Amino acid sequence: MKNQKRRLRKKETSKGAKASVVLFLVGVLAIVIMGMFTQLRPSWVLNGEVTSLSIPHTIEIIMLVCATMIIIVWRSAIETILNGPIFRAGALAMVCAFGLAWMSSTFINGQTAFIQDHVATIVNSHPWMLAVIMFIVAALTTSQGATTLIMIPIAIALDLPAYIIIGAWMAVNANFFLPVSAQCLAAISFDTAGTTKIGKYVLNHSFMIPGMINIIVSVILATLIGSVLI
């Protein structure tokens, strides 16, 4: 019986499926290499400065090319892809993540001067509040990178101690706070057991307790270690 099952599995795995997996892995490898070596990415001169293609755009282009080749060359069943749980979860996460990213980016960009002025006032009086402010900004933008670009230059300009900045920087991992990030939505969609979910009051979701523990412990430990080593 075991041999028969193995044979059936082998028959079900077509050459096109194997080739698709190989192409996907090649695409991932290409992204890693281009991320490590900026000179491999396309570049152009803009306003007198050489600008390279950003890594998010590189990822999108390579993955879309791979997906197109998989469908056209190996003629994958589009209906099966569209009806699959992974596609539905990914599409839901993508739409929600992009929508929230646009909204938060518009809000932050429009209030940059206000944020900088008030952050300076608060942090000068209470340096430890930098971690709280970073947490709030990260929760709104759902992006560690965007929060770092917004808050770290402000903290450096205020001449805060390095260990305070390093400790507070751990708070940028707050994209779980509002359960609308791609990771949260994907995790909820993939969990067929139903144990990962958004609560009745939205904020009482499955990621809240472990996420808050991680943030608090990380900020405290990073601050202590930084104060000793720096």
Short mmCIF file of C-alpha atoms in Angstrom, two decimals:
data_model
loop_
_atom_site.label_atom_id
_atom_site.label_comp_id
_atom_site.label_asym_id
_atom_site.label_seq_id
_atom_site.Cartn_x
_atom_site.Cartn_y
_atom_site.Cartn_z
CA MET A 1 0.00 0.00 0.00
CA LYS A 2 2.81 2.39 0.87
CA ASN A 3 4.51 1.81 -2.48
CA GLN A 4 1.25 2.48 -4.32
CA LYS A 5 0.75 5.75 -2.46
CA ARG A 6 4.29 6.82 -3.29
CA ARG A 7 3.72 6.04 -6.97
CA LEU A 8 0.50 8.05 -7.00
CA ARG A 9 2.27 11.03 -5.43
CA LYS A 10 5.02 10.83 -8.01
CA LYS A 11 2.48 10.74 -10.84
CA GLU A 12 0.59 13.72 -9.41
CA THR A 13 3.77 15.83 -9.37
CA SER A 14 4.14 16.88 -12.97
CA LYS A 15 7.28 18.14 -14.68
CA GLY A 16 5.72 21.58 -14.92
CA ALA A 17 5.18 21.68 -11.16
CA LYS A 18 8.80 20.77 -10.50
CA ALA A 19 10.01 23.32 -13.02
CA SER A 20 7.80 25.97 -11.42
CA VAL A 21 9.34 25.33 -8.01
CA VAL A 22 12.84 25.52 -9.50
CA LEU A 23 12.02 28.81 -11.25
CA PHE A 24 10.61 30.24 -8.04
CA LEU A 25 13.79 29.32 -6.14
CA VAL A 26 15.89 30.88 -8.91
CA GLY A 27 13.85 34.07 -8.56
CA VAL A 28 14.40 34.12 -4.79
CA LEU A 29 18.14 33.58 -5.30
CA ALA A 30 18.25 36.42 -7.86
CA ILE A 31 16.54 38.75 -5.37
CA VAL A 32 19.02 37.86 -2.62
CA ILE A 33 22.00 38.45 -4.93
CA MET A 34 20.63 41.78 -6.20
CA GLY A 35 19.94 42.83 -2.62
CA MET A 36 23.55 42.10 -1.67
CA PHE A 37 25.11 43.72 -4.74
CA THR A 38 23.47 47.03 -5.62
CA GLN A 39 25.52 47.38 -8.82
CA LEU A 40 23.61 44.45 -10.37
CA ARG A 41 20.34 46.36 -10.26
CA PRO A 42 19.33 48.74 -13.09
CA SER A 43 20.37 52.33 -12.48
CA TRP A 44 19.79 55.69 -14.13
CA VAL A 45 20.70 59.34 -13.68
CA LEU A 46 17.99 61.46 -12.06
CA ASN A 47 18.59 65.14 -11.28
CA GLY A 48 22.31 64.64 -11.63
CA GLU A 49 22.40 61.67 -9.21
CA VAL A 50 22.74 57.97 -9.99
CA THR A 51 19.66 56.13 -8.72
CA SER A 52 19.36 52.35 -8.51
CA LEU A 53 16.15 50.33 -8.69
CA SER A 54 14.88 49.85 -5.13
CA ILE A 55 14.80 46.36 -3.67
CA PRO A 56 10.97 46.33 -3.21
CA HIS A 57 10.52 47.09 -6.92
CA THR A 58 13.18 44.49 -7.76
CA ILE A 59 11.27 41.86 -5.78
CA GLU A 60 7.98 42.76 -7.46
CA ILE A 61 9.43 42.68 -10.99
CA ILE A 62 11.28 39.36 -10.56
CA MET A 63 8.36 37.60 -8.88
CA LEU A 64 5.86 38.83 -11.47
CA VAL A 65 8.14 37.65 -14.29
CA CYS A 66 8.47 34.24 -12.63
CA ALA A 67 4.70 33.97 -12.16
CA THR A 68 4.09 34.94 -15.80
CA MET A 69 6.57 32.34 -17.06
CA ILE A 70 5.04 29.63 -14.88
CA ILE A 71 1.57 30.31 -16.29
CA ILE A 72 2.58 30.79 -19.95
CA VAL A 73 5.34 28.19 -20.33
CA TRP A 74 4.02 25.39 -18.16
CA ARG A 75 0.34 26.27 -18.58
CA SER A 76 -0.65 26.09 -14.93
CA ALA A 77 -4.36 25.85 -14.20
CA ILE A 78 -5.36 29.44 -13.45
CA GLU A 79 -8.70 28.37 -11.93
CA THR A 80 -6.88 26.17 -9.42
CA ILE A 81 -4.55 29.02 -8.49
CA LEU A 82 -7.40 31.51 -7.99
CA ASN A 83 -9.39 29.07 -5.86
CA GLY A 84 -6.42 28.10 -3.68
CA PRO A 85 -6.28 29.28 -0.04
CA ILE A 86 -2.76 30.72 -0.46
CA PHE A 87 -3.82 33.00 -3.33
CA ARG A 88 -6.91 34.21 -1.47
CA ALA A 89 -4.91 34.93 1.68
CA GLY A 90 -2.16 36.68 -0.29
CA ALA A 91 -4.61 38.80 -2.28
CA LEU A 92 -6.44 39.86 0.88
CA ALA A 93 -3.19 40.74 2.66
CA MET A 94 -1.87 42.62 -0.37
CA VAL A 95 -4.96 44.81 -0.77
CA CYS A 96 -5.20 45.59 2.94
CA ALA A 97 -1.47 46.19 3.33
CA PHE A 98 -1.23 48.48 0.31
CA GLY A 99 -4.33 50.42 1.38
CA LEU A 100 -3.03 50.95 4.90
CA ALA A 101 0.46 51.82 3.61
CA TRP A 102 -0.97 54.53 1.33
CA MET A 103 -3.11 55.93 4.13
CA SER A 104 -0.32 55.98 6.73
CA SER A 105 2.21 57.38 4.26
CA THR A 106 -0.16 60.22 3.36
CA PHE A 107 -0.79 60.98 7.03
CA ILE A 108 2.88 60.89 8.09
CA ASN A 109 4.13 62.89 5.09
CA GLY A 110 1.49 65.55 5.65
CA GLN A 111 2.28 65.92 9.36
CA THR A 112 6.08 65.55 9.32
CA ALA A 113 6.79 69.07 10.64
CA PHE A 114 4.20 68.69 13.41
CA ILE A 115 5.60 65.30 14.44
CA GLN A 116 9.21 66.52 14.46
CA ASP A 117 8.44 69.60 16.57
CA HIS A 118 6.36 67.77 19.18
CA VAL A 119 8.65 64.73 19.30
CA ALA A 120 11.57 67.05 20.02
CA THR A 121 9.66 68.70 22.88
CA ILE A 122 8.58 65.41 24.46
CA VAL A 123 11.85 63.50 24.02
CA ASN A 124 14.03 66.36 25.32
CA SER A 125 12.11 66.23 28.60
CA HIS A 126 11.61 62.46 28.75
CA PRO A 127 14.13 60.51 26.59
CA TRP A 128 12.47 57.17 27.41
CA MET A 129 9.36 58.38 25.56
CA LEU A 130 11.24 57.86 22.29
CA ALA A 131 10.40 54.14 22.48
CA VAL A 132 6.70 54.91 22.99
CA ILE A 133 6.63 57.36 20.07
CA MET A 134 8.46 54.87 17.82
CA PHE A 135 5.91 52.22 18.81
CA ILE A 136 2.99 54.51 17.88
CA VAL A 137 4.51 55.53 14.53
CA ALA A 138 5.35 51.90 13.69
CA ALA A 139 1.82 50.79 14.56
CA LEU A 140 0.37 53.45 12.25
CA THR A 141 2.73 52.84 9.33
CA THR A 142 3.00 49.04 9.87
CA SER A 143 6.56 49.38 8.57
CA GLN A 144 9.81 49.03 10.50
CA GLY A 145 11.75 50.63 7.65
CA ALA A 146 9.50 53.67 7.33
CA THR A 147 9.50 54.22 11.09
CA THR A 148 13.30 53.99 11.20
CA LEU A 149 13.65 56.56 8.42
CA ILE A 150 11.23 58.92 10.15
CA MET A 151 12.33 58.63 13.79
CA ILE A 152 16.05 57.80 13.90
CA PRO A 153 17.20 61.04 12.17
CA ILE A 154 15.05 63.00 14.63
CA ALA A 155 16.59 61.16 17.59
CA ILE A 156 20.13 61.74 16.28
CA ALA A 157 19.41 65.45 15.66
CA LEU A 158 18.26 65.76 19.29
CA ASP A 159 21.67 64.43 20.36
CA LEU A 160 20.16 61.65 22.46
CA PRO A 161 22.50 59.04 23.99
CA ALA A 162 23.25 56.19 21.60
CA TYR A 163 21.98 53.53 24.02
CA ILE A 164 18.61 55.29 24.27
CA ILE A 165 18.27 55.35 20.48
CA ILE A 166 19.31 51.69 20.16
CA GLY A 167 16.90 50.58 22.89
CA ALA A 168 14.00 52.61 21.52
CA TRP A 169 14.64 51.29 18.01
CA MET A 170 13.43 47.85 19.14
CA ALA A 171 9.93 49.36 19.36
CA VAL A 172 9.69 49.65 15.55
CA ASN A 173 8.46 46.03 15.46
CA ALA A 174 4.94 47.20 16.30
CA ASN A 175 3.34 46.31 12.97
CA PHE A 176 1.33 43.64 14.80
CA PHE A 177 -0.55 46.15 16.99
CA LEU A 178 -3.24 46.86 14.40
CA PRO A 179 -4.01 43.45 12.83
CA VAL A 180 -4.02 44.79 9.27
CA SER A 181 -0.44 44.09 8.20
CA ALA A 182 0.21 41.50 5.51
CA GLN A 183 1.85 39.11 7.97
CA CYS A 184 -1.08 39.16 10.38
CA LEU A 185 -3.72 38.74 7.69
CA ALA A 186 -1.77 35.94 6.02
CA ALA A 187 -1.31 34.10 9.33
CA ILE A 188 -5.03 34.34 10.10
CA SER A 189 -5.99 33.16 6.61
CA PHE A 190 -3.53 30.24 6.61
CA ASP A 191 -4.60 28.94 10.03
CA THR A 192 -7.28 26.38 9.20
CA ALA A 193 -7.60 25.44 12.89
CA GLY A 194 -9.09 28.84 13.69
CA THR A 195 -6.84 29.49 16.70
CA THR A 196 -5.25 32.59 15.10
CA LYS A 197 -7.90 35.28 14.88
CA ILE A 198 -8.90 38.90 15.36
CA GLY A 199 -10.94 39.42 18.52
CA LYS A 200 -14.29 41.08 18.95
CA TYR A 201 -12.64 44.38 19.92
CA VAL A 202 -10.02 44.21 17.10
CA LEU A 203 -7.05 44.86 19.40
CA ASN A 204 -7.60 41.65 21.41
CA HIS A 205 -6.12 39.52 18.62
CA SER A 206 -3.79 36.53 18.75
CA PHE A 207 -0.62 38.59 18.16
CA MET A 208 -1.11 41.15 20.93
CA ILE A 209 0.27 39.39 24.03
CA PRO A 210 3.36 37.77 22.42
CA GLY A 211 4.02 40.96 20.44
CA MET A 212 3.88 43.24 23.48
CA ILE A 213 6.10 40.90 25.52
CA ASN A 214 8.61 40.88 22.68
CA ILE A 215 8.63 44.69 22.41
CA ILE A 216 8.97 45.35 26.15
CA VAL A 217 11.70 42.76 26.72
CA SER A 218 13.62 43.85 23.59
CA VAL A 219 13.55 47.56 24.50
CA ILE A 220 14.68 46.95 28.09
CA LEU A 221 17.45 44.49 27.18
CA ALA A 222 18.75 46.59 24.27
CA THR A 223 18.86 49.70 26.47
CA LEU A 224 20.69 47.88 29.27
CA ILE A 225 23.19 46.24 26.92
CA GLY A 226 23.76 49.53 25.09
CA SER A 227 24.33 51.44 28.34
CA VAL A 228 27.01 48.93 29.36
CA LEU A 229 28.82 48.59 26.01
CA ILE A 230 28.60 52.16 24.69
#
